[in-house]
Amino acid sequence: MSTTKTIKSALISVFSKDGLEPIVRKLHEQNVTFYSTGGTEEFIKNLGIPVVPVEDITSFPEILGGRVKTLHPKIFGGILNRQNNATDVQQMQEFDIPQIDLVIVDLYPFEKTVASGASEADIIEKIDIGGISLIRAAAKNFNDTVIVPSVNEYGLFLEMISEGNGATTLEQRRLLATKAFHTSSHYDAAIFNYFNTDETILKVSETNCQVLRYGENPHQKGFFFGDFDAIFTKLHGKELSYNNLLDVDAAVNLILEFKNDAPTFAILKHNNACGIATRNSMKEAYLDALAGDPTSAFGGVLIANGKIDVATANEINSLFCEVVIAPSFDEEAVTILQEKKNRIILTINNVPLPNRQVRTCLNGILVQDRNNITDNKEGLKNVTITTPTNQEIEDLIFASKICKNTKSNTIVLAKNGQLIAAGTGQTSRVDALRQAIEKANSFNFDLNGAVMASDAFFPFPDCVEIAKNAGITAVIQPGGSIKDELSINYCNENKVAMVFTGTRHFKH
């Protein structure tokens, strides 16, 4: 039997009619018989094209306010019958079941209804039953039946029947079946996630995919699954790479810590801040962020918590950087930054990030809640005789925000609202501190009066001793070691202020 099938009959039941007219007209030119229900039936009639109501086949009207229309053996028999199966052929004749060669469906917009904030009653009514059943039935029987499962496939299908004069190949039907099961599984996942309250069950379905140039390295394939355009508006530049996206993610998470602060500018490299400062103007913030490590800033990702003006753009323009992100830009500032044709310019929209984080691990995945705790003045506990000054408190909170968003083990040194240096991703916290001190010294920063933040507690007093000898006068850490008193005693003996937050901020 030929694997090429000519469409002679079609059942159409869709929510979205956008783009449906040329399909109906093309099929009508090829003498296809139409079956339909409700609004779709009316749509086809209004085109002046004959259409057979489904109830004429089933001898049963729509019931329950339209909840039951197509759920009938004569409909599903017409879709699911195997044309090379003698028993199926015999039963089709016995029960007077019409052959249905094509099914076109577009489901009720469940996700859009949820996103709109509609009432639960309205949401429940947007759970499609007949449509999802038609999709699965036609997709299962792709050997004989064509399925067009959503408005997204109207264009592809029109192209197929135009080129094939109303006929489809087995490969085309299998392709459409694949898209059908993608549509149905995503739809079911959305419904499940709406109802689900069990945190031990995870269903993820993402329909938006961007094929990247490659992954972390050129020999690795890379893909981004997500709605990038919901978070950003791209104003200029080349396509983002896998590594760009990781840095952009780190930059966004970091700058959110400073969302309501004075002008703050950060420069990131390999997911860690190499410079960040809070100042009275964005230009000053950028210049002092750059001063934190002008070497690492080369090729980095830049992000601001407020508008980038012309003065700031002129300063940025002399630096080679991959990405510049801000909530807004002066029009002239964009023109200046566009002088580098590959530089990516993004405005960030006020869109909440997911509350759960997912990553692969071994032969499975790890899921955790987002670290939504930001240390603040009210949560600090003074544990030493010497208490931090107001300026030191400001710097301690500033350093803590950076520390939270830096790879562990980490130590962050800050002074006067500026990142002086950070030790990142070290196997020892002592090594992280020494790295930070060495880096600060290499850029001629004066550590006298600087503060230190740690992502976790100090099991021994070695870190506070090294910090004191470098000139650091105040320390912020979570506390919680059975040997906290050793660090506290050292600070008391050497007039170093130390505060506990009670919150660890590991980042692996």
Coordinates of N, CA and C in Angstrom, one line a residue, residues 265 267 274-277 279 283-297 319 418-421 439-440 442-445:
F265 N 26.6 49.8 39.6 CA 27.1 49.3 38.3 C 28.0 48.1 38.6
I267 N 30.4 44.7 36.9 CA 31.0 44.1 35.8 C 31.3 42.6 36.2
C274 N 33.8 41.1 38.9 CA 35.1 41.5 39.1 C 35.2 43.0 39.4
G275 N 34.0 43.7 39.4 CA 33.9 45.0 39.8 C 32.5 45.4 40.0
I276 N 32.3 46.2 41.1 CA 30.9 46.7 41.4 C 31.1 47.8 42.4
A277 N 30.3 48.9 42.1 CA 30.3 50.0 43.0 C 28.9 50.7 43.0
R279 N 27.3 54.5 43.8 CA 27.8 55.9 43.8 C 26.6 56.8 43.6
K283 N 27.7 57.1 36.1 CA 29.1 57.2 35.6 C 30.1 56.9 36.6
E284 N 29.9 57.5 37.8 CA 30.9 57.3 38.9 C 30.8 55.8 39.3
A285 N 29.6 55.2 39.4 CA 29.5 53.8 39.7 C 30.2 52.9 38.7
Y286 N 30.1 53.3 37.4 CA 30.8 52.5 36.4 C 32.3 52.6 36.5
L287 N 32.8 53.8 36.7 CA 34.3 54.0 36.7 C 34.9 53.3 37.9
D288 N 34.2 53.3 39.1 CA 34.7 52.7 40.3 C 34.6 51.2 40.2
A289 N 33.5 50.7 39.5 CA 33.4 49.3 39.3 C 34.6 48.8 38.4
L290 N 34.9 49.6 37.3 CA 35.9 49.2 36.4 C 37.3 49.2 37.2
A291 N 37.5 50.2 38.1 CA 38.7 50.3 38.8 C 39.0 49.0 39.7
G292 N 37.9 48.3 40.1 CA 38.0 47.1 40.9 C 38.9 46.1 40.3
D293 N 38.9 46.0 38.9 CA 39.7 45.0 38.2 C 39.6 45.3 36.7
P294 N 40.3 46.3 36.2 CA 40.2 46.7 34.8 C 40.7 45.6 33.9
T295 N 41.6 44.7 34.4 CA 42.1 43.7 33.6 C 41.0 42.6 33.2
S296 N 40.3 42.2 34.3 CA 39.3 41.1 34.1 C 38.1 41.7 33.4
A297 N 37.9 43.0 33.5 CA 36.7 43.6 32.8 C 36.7 43.5 31.3
L319 N 35.7 50.5 26.4 CA 36.0 49.1 26.9 C 35.5 48.1 26.0
Q418 N 32.4 50.0 47.3 CA 33.2 49.5 46.1 C 33.7 48.1 46.4
L419 N 33.6 47.2 45.5 CA 34.3 46.0 45.6 C 35.8 46.2 45.4
I420 N 36.6 45.8 46.4 CA 38.0 46.0 46.4 C 38.6 44.7 45.7
A421 N 38.1 43.6 46.2 CA 38.6 42.3 45.6 C 37.8 41.2 46.1
K439 N 45.0 40.3 45.3 CA 44.4 41.0 44.1 C 44.2 42.5 44.5
A440 N 43.7 42.8 45.7 CA 43.5 44.2 46.1 C 44.8 44.9 46.1
S442 N 47.4 44.2 44.3 CA 47.9 44.4 42.9 C 47.3 45.6 42.2
F443 N 46.1 46.0 42.6 CA 45.5 47.2 42.1 C 45.6 48.4 43.0
N444 N 46.5 48.3 43.9 CA 46.9 49.4 44.8 C 45.7 50.0 45.7
F445 N 44.9 49.1 46.1 CA 43.8 49.5 47.0 C 44.3 49.5 48.4

